[in-house]
Short mmCIF file of C-alpha atoms and ligand atoms in Angstrom, two decimals:
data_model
loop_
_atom_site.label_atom_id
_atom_site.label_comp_id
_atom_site.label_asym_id
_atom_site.label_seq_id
_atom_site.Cartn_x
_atom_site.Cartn_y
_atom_site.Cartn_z
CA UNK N 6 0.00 0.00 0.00
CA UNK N 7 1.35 3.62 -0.54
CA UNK N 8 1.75 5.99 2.36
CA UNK N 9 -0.30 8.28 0.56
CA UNK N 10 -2.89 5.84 0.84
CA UNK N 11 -2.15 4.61 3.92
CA UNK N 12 -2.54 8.05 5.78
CA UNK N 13 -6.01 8.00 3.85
CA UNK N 14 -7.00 5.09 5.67
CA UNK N 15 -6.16 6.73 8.82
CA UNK N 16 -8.55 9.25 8.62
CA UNK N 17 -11.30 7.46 7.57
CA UNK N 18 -10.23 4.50 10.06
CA UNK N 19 -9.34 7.15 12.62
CA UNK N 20 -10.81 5.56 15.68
CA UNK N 21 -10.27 7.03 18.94
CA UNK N 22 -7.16 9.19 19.89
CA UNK N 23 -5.15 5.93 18.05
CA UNK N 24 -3.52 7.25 14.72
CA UNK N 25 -3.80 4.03 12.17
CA UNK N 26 -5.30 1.23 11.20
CA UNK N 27 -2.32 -1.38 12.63
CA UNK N 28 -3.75 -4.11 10.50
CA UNK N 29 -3.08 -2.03 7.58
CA UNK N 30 0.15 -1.57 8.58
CA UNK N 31 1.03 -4.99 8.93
CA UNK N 32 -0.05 -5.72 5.43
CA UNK N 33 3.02 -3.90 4.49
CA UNK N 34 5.70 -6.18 6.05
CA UNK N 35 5.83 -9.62 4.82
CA UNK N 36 7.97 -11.61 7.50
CA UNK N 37 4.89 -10.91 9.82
CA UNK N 38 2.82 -12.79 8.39
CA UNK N 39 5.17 -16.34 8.62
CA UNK N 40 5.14 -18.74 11.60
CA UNK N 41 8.02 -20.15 13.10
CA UNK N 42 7.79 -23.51 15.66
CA UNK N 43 4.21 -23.54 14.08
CA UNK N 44 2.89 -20.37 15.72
CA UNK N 45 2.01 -17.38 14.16
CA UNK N 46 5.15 -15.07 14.79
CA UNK N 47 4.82 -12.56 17.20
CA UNK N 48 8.00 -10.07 16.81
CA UNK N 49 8.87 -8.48 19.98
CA UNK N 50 12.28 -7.59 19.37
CA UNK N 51 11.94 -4.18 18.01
CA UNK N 52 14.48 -2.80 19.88
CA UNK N 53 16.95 -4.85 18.70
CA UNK N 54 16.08 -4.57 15.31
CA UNK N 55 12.29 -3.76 13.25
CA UNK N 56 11.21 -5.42 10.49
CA UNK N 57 11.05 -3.78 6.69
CA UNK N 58 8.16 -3.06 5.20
CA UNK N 59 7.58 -3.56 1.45
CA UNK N 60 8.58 -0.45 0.35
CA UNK N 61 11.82 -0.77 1.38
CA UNK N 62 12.54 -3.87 0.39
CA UNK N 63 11.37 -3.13 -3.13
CA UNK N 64 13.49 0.19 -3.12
CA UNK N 65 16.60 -1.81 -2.84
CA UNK N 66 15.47 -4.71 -5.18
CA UNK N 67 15.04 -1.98 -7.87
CA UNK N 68 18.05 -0.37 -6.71
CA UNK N 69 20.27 -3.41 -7.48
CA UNK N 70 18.19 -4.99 -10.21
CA UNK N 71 17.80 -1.27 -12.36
CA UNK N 72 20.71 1.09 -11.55
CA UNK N 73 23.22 -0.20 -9.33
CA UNK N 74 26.33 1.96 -9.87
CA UNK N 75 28.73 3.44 -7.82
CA UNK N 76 28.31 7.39 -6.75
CA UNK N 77 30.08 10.30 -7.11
CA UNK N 78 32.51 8.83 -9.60
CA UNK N 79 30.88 7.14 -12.76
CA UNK N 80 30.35 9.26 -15.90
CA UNK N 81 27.60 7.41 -17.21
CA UNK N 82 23.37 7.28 -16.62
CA UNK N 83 23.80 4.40 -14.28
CA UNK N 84 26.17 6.11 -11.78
CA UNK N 85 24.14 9.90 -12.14
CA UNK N 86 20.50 8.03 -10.94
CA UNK N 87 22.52 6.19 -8.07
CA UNK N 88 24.23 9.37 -7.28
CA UNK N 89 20.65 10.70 -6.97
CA UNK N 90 19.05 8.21 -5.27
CA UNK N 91 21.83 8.34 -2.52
CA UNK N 92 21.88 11.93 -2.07
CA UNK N 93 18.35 11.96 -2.23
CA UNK N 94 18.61 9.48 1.04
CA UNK N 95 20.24 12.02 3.08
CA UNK N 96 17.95 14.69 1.60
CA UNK N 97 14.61 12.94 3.47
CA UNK N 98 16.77 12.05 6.39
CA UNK N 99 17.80 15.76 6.65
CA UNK N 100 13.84 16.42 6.45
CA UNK N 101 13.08 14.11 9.10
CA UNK N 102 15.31 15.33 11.55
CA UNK N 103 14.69 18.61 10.61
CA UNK N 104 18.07 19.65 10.18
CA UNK N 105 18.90 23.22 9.27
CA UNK N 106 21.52 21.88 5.97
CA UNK N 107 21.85 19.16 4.13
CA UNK N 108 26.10 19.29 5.38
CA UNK N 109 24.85 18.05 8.92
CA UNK N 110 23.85 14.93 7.80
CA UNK N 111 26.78 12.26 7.58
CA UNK N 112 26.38 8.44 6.50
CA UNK N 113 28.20 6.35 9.20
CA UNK N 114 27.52 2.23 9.47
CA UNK N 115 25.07 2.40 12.61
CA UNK N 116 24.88 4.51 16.03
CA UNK N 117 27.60 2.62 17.32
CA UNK N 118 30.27 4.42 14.68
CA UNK N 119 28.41 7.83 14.93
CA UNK N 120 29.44 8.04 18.52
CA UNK N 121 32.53 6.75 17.82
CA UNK N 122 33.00 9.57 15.05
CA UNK N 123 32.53 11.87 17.45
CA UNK N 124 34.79 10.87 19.89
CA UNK N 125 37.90 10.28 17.60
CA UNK N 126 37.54 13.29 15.50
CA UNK N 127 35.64 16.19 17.75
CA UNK N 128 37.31 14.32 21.52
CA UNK N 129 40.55 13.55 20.11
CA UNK N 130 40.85 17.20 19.39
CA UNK N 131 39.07 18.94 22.12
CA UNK N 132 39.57 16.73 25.29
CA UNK N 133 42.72 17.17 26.99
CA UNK N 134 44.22 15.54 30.27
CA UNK N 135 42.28 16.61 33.56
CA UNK N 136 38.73 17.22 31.36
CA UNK N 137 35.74 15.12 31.70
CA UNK N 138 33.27 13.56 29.83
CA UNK N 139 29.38 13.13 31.30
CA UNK N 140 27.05 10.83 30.53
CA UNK N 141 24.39 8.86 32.09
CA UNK N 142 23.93 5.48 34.21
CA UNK N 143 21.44 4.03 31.74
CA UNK N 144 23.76 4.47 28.21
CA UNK N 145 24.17 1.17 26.16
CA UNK N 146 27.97 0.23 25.73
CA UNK N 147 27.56 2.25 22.16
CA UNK N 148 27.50 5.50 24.15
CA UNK N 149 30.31 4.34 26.93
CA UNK N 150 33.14 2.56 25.32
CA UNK N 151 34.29 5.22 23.07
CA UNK N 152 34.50 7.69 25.67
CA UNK N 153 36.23 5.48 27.80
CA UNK N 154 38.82 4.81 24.94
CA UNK N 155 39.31 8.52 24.67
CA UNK N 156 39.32 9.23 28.37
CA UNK N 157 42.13 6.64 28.60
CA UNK N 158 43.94 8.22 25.83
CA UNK N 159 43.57 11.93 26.74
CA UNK N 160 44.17 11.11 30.49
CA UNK N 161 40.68 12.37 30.62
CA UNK N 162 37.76 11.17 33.31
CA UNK N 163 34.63 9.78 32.52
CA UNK N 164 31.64 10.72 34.94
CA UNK N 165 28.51 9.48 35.01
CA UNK N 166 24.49 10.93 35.95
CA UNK N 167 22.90 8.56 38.34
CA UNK N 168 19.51 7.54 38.32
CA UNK N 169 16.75 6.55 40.70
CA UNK N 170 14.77 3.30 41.42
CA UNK N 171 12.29 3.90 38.36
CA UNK N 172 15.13 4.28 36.29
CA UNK N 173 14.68 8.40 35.86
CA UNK N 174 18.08 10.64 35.81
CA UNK N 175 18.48 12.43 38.67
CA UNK N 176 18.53 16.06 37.27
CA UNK N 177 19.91 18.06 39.98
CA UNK N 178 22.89 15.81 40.16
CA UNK N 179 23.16 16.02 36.37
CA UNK N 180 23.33 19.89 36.93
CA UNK N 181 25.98 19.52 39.77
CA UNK N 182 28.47 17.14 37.55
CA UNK N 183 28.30 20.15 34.98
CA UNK N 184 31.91 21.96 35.83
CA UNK N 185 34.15 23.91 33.67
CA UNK N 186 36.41 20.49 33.21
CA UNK N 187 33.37 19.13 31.14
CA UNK N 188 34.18 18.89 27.19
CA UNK N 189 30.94 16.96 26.58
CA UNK N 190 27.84 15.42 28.00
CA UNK N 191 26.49 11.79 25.90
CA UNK N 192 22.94 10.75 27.29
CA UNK N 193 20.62 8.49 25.54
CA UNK N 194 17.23 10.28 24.46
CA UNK N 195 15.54 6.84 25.99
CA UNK N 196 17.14 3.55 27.09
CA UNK N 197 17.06 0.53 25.50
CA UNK N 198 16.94 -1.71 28.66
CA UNK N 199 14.53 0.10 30.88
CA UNK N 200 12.50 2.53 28.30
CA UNK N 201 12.94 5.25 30.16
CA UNK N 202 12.61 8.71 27.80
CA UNK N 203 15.06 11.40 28.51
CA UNK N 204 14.61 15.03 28.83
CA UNK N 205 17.07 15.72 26.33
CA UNK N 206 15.90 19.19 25.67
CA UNK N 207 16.08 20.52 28.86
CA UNK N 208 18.94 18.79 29.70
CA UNK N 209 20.82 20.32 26.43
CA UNK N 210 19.67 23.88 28.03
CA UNK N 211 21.42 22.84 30.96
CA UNK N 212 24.60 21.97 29.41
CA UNK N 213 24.75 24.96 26.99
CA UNK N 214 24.40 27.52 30.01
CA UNK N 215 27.62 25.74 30.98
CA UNK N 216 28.93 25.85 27.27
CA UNK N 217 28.89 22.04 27.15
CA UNK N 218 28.17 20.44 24.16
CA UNK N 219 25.08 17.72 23.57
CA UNK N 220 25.38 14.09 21.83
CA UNK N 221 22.35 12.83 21.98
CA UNK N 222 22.14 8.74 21.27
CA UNK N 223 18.69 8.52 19.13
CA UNK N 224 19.14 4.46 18.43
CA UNK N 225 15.87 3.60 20.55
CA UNK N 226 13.98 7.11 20.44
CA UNK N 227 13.97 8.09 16.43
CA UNK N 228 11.97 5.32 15.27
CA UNK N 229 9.27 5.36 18.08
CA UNK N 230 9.01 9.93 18.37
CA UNK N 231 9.49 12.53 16.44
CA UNK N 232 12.91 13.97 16.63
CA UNK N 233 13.58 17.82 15.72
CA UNK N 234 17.59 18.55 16.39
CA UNK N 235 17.17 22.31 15.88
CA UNK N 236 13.87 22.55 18.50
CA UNK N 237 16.02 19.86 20.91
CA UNK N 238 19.41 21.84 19.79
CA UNK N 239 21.75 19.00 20.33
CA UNK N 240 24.98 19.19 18.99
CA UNK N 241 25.52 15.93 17.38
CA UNK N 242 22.71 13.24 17.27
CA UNK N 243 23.33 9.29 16.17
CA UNK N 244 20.48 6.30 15.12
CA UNK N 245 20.72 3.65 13.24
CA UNK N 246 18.68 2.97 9.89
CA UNK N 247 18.65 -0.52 10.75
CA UNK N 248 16.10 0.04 13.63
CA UNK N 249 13.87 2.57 11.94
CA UNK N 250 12.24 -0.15 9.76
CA UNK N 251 15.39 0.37 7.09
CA UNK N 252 18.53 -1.99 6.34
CA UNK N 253 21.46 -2.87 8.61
CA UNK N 254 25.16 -1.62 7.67
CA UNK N 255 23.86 2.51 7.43
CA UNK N 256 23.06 5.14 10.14
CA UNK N 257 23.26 8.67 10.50
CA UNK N 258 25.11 11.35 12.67
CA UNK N 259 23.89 14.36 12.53
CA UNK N 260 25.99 17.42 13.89
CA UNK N 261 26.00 21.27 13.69
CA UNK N 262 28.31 22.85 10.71
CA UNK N 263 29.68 24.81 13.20
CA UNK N 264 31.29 21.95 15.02
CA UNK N 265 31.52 19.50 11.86
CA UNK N 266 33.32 22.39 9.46
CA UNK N 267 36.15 22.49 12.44
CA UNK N 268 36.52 18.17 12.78
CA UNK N 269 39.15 16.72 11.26
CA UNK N 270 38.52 13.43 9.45
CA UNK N 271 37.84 10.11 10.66
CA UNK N 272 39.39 8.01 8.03
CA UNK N 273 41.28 8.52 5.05
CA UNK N 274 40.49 7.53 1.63
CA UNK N 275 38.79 8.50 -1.59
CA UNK N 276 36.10 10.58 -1.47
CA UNK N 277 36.85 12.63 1.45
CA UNK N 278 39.74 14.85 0.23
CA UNK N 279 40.20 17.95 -1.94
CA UNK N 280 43.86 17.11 -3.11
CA UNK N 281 46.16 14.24 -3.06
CA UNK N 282 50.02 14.49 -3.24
CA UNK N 283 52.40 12.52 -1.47
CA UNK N 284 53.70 15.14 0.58
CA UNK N 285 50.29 16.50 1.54
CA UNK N 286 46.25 16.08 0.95
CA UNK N 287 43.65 18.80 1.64
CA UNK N 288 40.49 17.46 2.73
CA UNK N 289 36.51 17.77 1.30
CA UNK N 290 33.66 19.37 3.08
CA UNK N 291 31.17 18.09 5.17
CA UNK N 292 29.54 15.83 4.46
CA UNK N 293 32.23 14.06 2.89
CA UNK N 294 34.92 14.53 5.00
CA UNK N 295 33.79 11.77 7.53
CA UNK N 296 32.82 9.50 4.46
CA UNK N 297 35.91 7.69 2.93
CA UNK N 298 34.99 5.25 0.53
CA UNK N 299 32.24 3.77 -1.21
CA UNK N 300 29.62 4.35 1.01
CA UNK N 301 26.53 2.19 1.47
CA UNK N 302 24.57 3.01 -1.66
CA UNK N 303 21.84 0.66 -1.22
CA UNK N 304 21.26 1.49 2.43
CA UNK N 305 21.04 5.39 2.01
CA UNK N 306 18.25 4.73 -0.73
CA UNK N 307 16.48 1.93 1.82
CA UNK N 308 16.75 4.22 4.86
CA UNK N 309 14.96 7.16 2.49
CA UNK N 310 12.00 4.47 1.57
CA UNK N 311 11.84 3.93 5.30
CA UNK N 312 12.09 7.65 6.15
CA UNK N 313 9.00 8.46 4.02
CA UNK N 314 7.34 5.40 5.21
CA UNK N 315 7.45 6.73 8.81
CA UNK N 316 6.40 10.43 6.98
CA UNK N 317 3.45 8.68 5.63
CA UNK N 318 2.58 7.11 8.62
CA UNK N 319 3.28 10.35 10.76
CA UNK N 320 5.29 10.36 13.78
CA UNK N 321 3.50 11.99 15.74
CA UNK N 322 0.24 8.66 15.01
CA UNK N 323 3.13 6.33 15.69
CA UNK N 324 4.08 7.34 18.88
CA UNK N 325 0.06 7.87 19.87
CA UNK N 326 -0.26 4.47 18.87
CA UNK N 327 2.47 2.98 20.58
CA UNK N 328 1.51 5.15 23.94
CA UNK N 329 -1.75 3.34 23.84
CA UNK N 330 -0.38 -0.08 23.37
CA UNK N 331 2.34 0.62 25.71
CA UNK N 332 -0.71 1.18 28.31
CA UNK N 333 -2.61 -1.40 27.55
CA UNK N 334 0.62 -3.75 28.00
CA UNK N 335 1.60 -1.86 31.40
CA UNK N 336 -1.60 -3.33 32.26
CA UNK N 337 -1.71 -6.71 31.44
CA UNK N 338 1.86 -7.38 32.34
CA UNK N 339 1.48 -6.20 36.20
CA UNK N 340 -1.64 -9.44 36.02
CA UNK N 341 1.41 -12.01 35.75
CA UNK N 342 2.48 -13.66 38.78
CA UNK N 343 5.95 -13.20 39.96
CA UNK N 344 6.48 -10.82 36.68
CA UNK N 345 8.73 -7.77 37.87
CA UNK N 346 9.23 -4.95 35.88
CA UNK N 347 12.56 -3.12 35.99
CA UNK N 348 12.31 0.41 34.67
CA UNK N 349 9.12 2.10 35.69
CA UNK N 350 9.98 5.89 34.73
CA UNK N 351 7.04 8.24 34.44
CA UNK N 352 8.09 8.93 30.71
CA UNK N 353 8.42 5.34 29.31
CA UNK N 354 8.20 4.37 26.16
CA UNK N 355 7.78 1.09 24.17
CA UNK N 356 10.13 -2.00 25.70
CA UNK N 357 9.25 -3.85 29.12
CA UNK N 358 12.56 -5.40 30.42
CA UNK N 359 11.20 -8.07 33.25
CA UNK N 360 12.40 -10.44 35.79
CA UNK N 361 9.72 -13.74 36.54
CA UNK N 362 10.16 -14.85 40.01
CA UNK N 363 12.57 -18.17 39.49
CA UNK N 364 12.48 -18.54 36.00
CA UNK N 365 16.32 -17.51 34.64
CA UNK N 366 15.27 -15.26 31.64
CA UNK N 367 17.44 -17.55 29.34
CA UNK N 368 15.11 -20.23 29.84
CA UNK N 369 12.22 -17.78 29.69
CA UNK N 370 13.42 -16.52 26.20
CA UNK N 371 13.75 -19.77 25.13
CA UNK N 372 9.93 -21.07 26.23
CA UNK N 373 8.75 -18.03 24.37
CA UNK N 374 10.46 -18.42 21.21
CA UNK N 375 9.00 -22.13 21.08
CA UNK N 376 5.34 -20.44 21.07
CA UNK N 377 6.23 -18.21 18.41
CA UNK N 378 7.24 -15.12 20.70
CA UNK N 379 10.66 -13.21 19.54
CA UNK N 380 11.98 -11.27 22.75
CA UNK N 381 15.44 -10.28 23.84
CA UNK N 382 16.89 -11.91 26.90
CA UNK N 383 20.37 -10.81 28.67
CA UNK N 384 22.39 -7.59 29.17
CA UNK N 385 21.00 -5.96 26.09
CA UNK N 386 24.26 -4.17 25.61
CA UNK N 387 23.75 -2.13 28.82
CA UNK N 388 25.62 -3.89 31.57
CA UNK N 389 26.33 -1.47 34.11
CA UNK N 390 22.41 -0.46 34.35
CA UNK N 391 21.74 -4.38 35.02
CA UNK N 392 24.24 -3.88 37.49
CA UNK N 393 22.48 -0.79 38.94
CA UNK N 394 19.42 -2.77 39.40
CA UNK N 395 21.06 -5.94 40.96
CA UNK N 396 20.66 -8.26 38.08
CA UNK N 397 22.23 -9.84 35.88
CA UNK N 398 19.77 -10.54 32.73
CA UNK N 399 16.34 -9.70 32.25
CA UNK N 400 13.99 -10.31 29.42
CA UNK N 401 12.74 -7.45 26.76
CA UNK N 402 9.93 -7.28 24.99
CA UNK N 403 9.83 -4.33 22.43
CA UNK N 404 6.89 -2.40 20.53
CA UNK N 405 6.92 -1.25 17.09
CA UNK N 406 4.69 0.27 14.73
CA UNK N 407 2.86 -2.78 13.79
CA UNK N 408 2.43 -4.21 17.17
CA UNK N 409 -1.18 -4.69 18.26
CA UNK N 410 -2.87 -6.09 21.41
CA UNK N 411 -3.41 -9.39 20.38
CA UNK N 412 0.32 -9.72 20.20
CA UNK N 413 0.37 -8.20 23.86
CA UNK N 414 -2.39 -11.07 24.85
CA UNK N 415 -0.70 -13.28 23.15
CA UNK N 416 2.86 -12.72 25.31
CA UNK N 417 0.70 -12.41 28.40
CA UNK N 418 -0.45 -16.28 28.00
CA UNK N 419 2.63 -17.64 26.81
CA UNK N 420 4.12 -16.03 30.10
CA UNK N 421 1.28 -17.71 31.85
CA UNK N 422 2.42 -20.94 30.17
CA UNK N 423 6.64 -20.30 30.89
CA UNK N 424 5.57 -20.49 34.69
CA UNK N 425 3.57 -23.64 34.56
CA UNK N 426 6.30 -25.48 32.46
CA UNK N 427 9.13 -24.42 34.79
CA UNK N 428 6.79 -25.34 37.81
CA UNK N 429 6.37 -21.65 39.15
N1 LIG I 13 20.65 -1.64 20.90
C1 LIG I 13 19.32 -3.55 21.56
O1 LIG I 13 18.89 -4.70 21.43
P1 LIG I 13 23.90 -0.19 16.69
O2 LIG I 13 24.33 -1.54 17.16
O3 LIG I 13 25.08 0.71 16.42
O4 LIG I 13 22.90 -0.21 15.59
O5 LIG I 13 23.10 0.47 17.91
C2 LIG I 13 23.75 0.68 19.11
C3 LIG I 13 22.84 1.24 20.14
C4 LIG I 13 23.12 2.48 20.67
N2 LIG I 13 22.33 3.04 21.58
C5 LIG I 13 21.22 2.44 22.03
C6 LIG I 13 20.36 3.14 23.03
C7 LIG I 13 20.89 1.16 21.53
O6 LIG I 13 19.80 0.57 21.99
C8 LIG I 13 21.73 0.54 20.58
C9 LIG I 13 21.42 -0.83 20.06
C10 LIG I 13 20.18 -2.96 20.47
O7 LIG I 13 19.05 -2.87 22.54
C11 LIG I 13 21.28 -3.88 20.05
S1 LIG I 13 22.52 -4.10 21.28
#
């Protein structure tokens, strides 16, 4: 179905304060529709990654079956229409975030290399020995390793926002790490193992009164809200195309021209330079400064079918939806026996990470998965939060776009089920 038509159907579907027709939705991504151990498939691993609908699949099919090319270099019709088609990627994706230029939006592999751009071009040239680097208690690894490598390298310290027993920051501590040693302050704009959403904007204010620059980690929160980076004023802001409904292997930092324009490079190679000799090479603009190589043609084409599937959609319906089911969940989770939730922020959005009374989530995951259920079970790339809370795994189920309550009843009596087969 089109998007065009799609948001049609939403208005004569429109139902209640929900935004869409879900079962419409799900008519546009095939792999829901399969069953696996005989069950109908019930994807709950959004977080992890989302399915593709149609459209984007069929973008890249025509992509490689019409006018696969390289870009930026070929001097024939094949090579201009993939040129196109890939600049025409970061065009919608510049739309979407509602980015100021077209410069601010780089082409990295995922969220994980964003951040890690940042660090090794804008850190290794900013962060000295005795600064420090802020971020928060609930980051996945993505948003703590790098900083730690640079930290270790600078002779820099790493500090870190705690957080309460819901899983909320604790804002006036935020405020009191602030300190003219900080060089930069990485929070998550909402956590992938507890939900929780950030006040990133607020928290941006807070840091620019201080004259501390913003990355904001958008992996779990661009696909689920609508994200504005010139209303939120970040400074640099990462996701990953793979988890907004588009393909694996491409993901997006976005960053201000004035702090891009002054970055040096992040790797060398064709495409990124000005002039080559062998005594001395002057570097390209952004964009293309931070993108040596032949970049991921296919994805940047697959992430813009994806970008104007979402615009079709609308975020703002999506994240109505997903409130409502994220409710109605809420609800029928706190009915399971034994079932404890860990992350119960007042701003929450989309995943339930939980804990069943004697059941080790490994064999939880595993009982699930054998009636059709797809959930996450383990760290989720966020070990020292697990740590925060005392535990060592829990299990995640995820919402997306096409998630409906059935789904939710569904998980609800194969929990029921996990506690009678392990005898709880
Ligand atoms: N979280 C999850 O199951 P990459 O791997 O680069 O696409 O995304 C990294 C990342 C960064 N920040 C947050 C908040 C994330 O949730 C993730 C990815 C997945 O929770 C895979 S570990």
């Amino acid at each position: 179905m089109s998007t065009a038509t799609l948001a049609k159907g939403i208005e004569e579907t429109l139902d209640g304060p929900i935004g869409y027709d879900v079962q419409r939705v799900r008519e546009d991504f095939p792999i829901l529709t399969q069953k696996v151990h005989g069950k109908p498939l019930v994807y709950l691993d959004n977080a992890n990654t989302t399915q593709k609908p149609r459209q984007v699949i069929d973008a890249l099919a025509t992509y490689y079956s019409e006018y696969n090319s390289n870009v930026h270099r070929a001097s024939h019709l094949l090579g201009e229409r993939a040129t196109e088609a890939y600049e025409g990627g970061r065009a919608k994706v510049q739309r979407f975030l509602n980015a100021s230029r077209f410069e601010e939006i780089v082409f990295v592999r995922n969220a994980t290399e964003g951040v890690n751009l940042v660090a090794q071009t804008f850190g290794r040239k900013y962060v000295k020995e005795g600064d420090e680097i802020l971020i928060s208690a609930m980051e996945h690894h993505a948003n703590i390793v790098p900083w730690q490598l640079l930290c270790a390298e600078k002779g820099a310290t790493l500090r870190v926002i705690p957080i309460n027993d819901a899983g909320e920051l604790l804002l006036d501590e935020y405020e009191k790490l602030l300190s003219p040693r900080t060089k930069l302050v990485g929070i998550t704009q909402m956590s992938n193992a507890l939900g929780t959403v950030n006040p990133v904007k607020e928290m941006i204010a807070t840091a620019h009164r201080h004259g501390v620059p913003v990355l904001v980690d958008g992996a779990q929160s661009a696909y689920h809200m609508a994200v504005d980076v010139q209303d939120m004023d970040c400074d640099f802001f990462v996701f990953s195309g793979h988890k907004l409904y588009g393909p694996t292997g491409i993901g997006i930092l976005y960053g201000k021209s004035e702090h891009l324009e002054n970055m040096p490079p992040f790797m060398g190679g064709g495409d990124m330079i000005k002039t080559v000799t062998f005594e001395e090479t002057t570097f390209g603009d952004p964009p293309y400064r931070f993108e040596a190589g032949t970049p991921h043609i296919a994805g940047s084409i697959g992430l813009g079918a994806a970008v104007d599937y979402l615009t079709g959609l609308g975020m703002a319906n999506i994240a109505a939806y997903e409130r409502d089911l994220m409710a109605y969940g809420t609800a029928a989770l706190s009915e399971v026996p034994g079932l404890r939730m860990m992350g119960t922020a007042k701003h929450k959005a989309s995943v339930y990470s939980f804990l069943l009374d004697g059941i080790h989530p490994n064999d939880a995951g595993e009982l699930l998965d054998r009636q059709g259920i797809a959930v996450r079970v383990g760290q989720h790339c966020a070990h020292p939060v697990l740590q925060r809370f005392g535990v060592t795994a829990t299990v995640r189920a995820s919402l997306a776009c096409y998630n409906t309550r059935e789904e939710i009843d569904a998980l609800v009596r194969a929990l029921h089920k996990v506690r009678e087969l392990m005898g709880a």
